[in-house]
Amino acid sequence: MKINKSLTLTKPDDWHVHLRSGEMLAKVLRDTATSFNRAIVMPNLSPPIRTTYDAVSYQREIKAALNKDSDFTPLMTSYLTDETDPDDLIAGFKRGVFTAAKLYPAGATTNSDSGVTNTLLLDPVFSAMSNAGMPLLIHGEVVDHKIDIFDREHKFIELVLEPLRNRHKNLKIVFEHITTKSAVDYVRSSSPDKLAATITPHHLSVNRSDLFAGGIRPHLYCLPIPKREEHRIALVDAACSGDKRFFLGTDSAPHLIEEKESSCGCAGVYNSPNALLTYIAIFEQNNALDKLNSFASLNGPEFYNLKPNNKEIEFVKRSSPMSFDDLQVGSSRVKTFVPPFPLFWSAK
Ligand code: NCD
Ligand code: ZN
């Protein structure tokens, strides 16, 4: 990797993105396909992508929405429910339709109502995945509303993740969009081919005070919710260390502006247009640009047993900061993430 006023990376992949469907998909897909060569596509549509059949048709919809000359590859995931059929799941994995399966604890986040009510019910599914080498992707928050929202990830480790990993020692797990020092420490204490974590650009950039800076900031609201500054620092430290257990996953999750700016605004940050540039800024601020290629382009493929992309992407440092327009979707808009610092890099 060359570093100067320009920066060249192996073309990255996004190991966690929400592309939605219909017109929203058509609008957001270009931003993901421009920055990334592959992406793990989240299955929390309404209704969710559960079966191999669902995933084949969703993947077809995504490919049909791509520019003709695009070689972007959507990697599909299955939305686990209490009723997931392990035979269909593993058959879909072996056929190459599914790359992984996603566990949403029921009620934890956007479109998670059909998620899993009790992970014990899924032990046969986890055993089958473990035998097949199929990765399990986890939204790691407990759903007990008596547990403070800022503690839900921390508690999940002790109450759900550690017991699950003890029952399925060979299962490959990605702890998605981690937000706490506890999660960083937990992942660091594990075997790198069994447990890894994605880290988002927004959780590297904002803490919980930023959510309320001068007033409530609905466009920074996402789940898991950003935590105290000490947690943000732990995430930055993990990402910038180059440790192969940590890799890029934007969790870009578009919602129309009226769904965010509402008396009950929904969770999700749309960052696809500037996710890579935000990561670059964070790594630069922490004198870790030499570790960015590992985080953005090598660690993810290694965990998923895939080859890194054989293309490169070049960035240049500008003298004036970049700005990003909102995305027009139908008669509404989706607001692009605004990090609390200027973005001076841009793709060449
Ligand atoms: C995601 C969404 O909108 O689909 N929202 C979010 O806040 N991250 C769901 C998720 O990944 O939790
Ligand atoms: Zn997500």
CSV table of C-alpha atoms in Angstrom, one decimal, residues 67 112 114 122 149 171 205 253 302 310:
chain,number,residue,atom,x,y,z
A,67,ASN,CA,-25.3,-1.1,-13.8
A,112,SER,CA,-36.4,-8.1,13.8
A,114,SER,CA,-39.6,-12.5,13.3
A,122,LEU,CA,-31.7,-23.1,17.3
A,149,ILE,CA,-30.2,0.2,26.4
A,171,LEU,CA,-19.1,-22.4,15.0
A,205,SER,CA,-16.8,8.6,14.9
A,253,ALA,CA,-29.1,1.3,6.9
A,302,GLU,CA,-9.7,-14.2,5.4
A,310,ASN,CA,-7.6,-8.4,-7.1
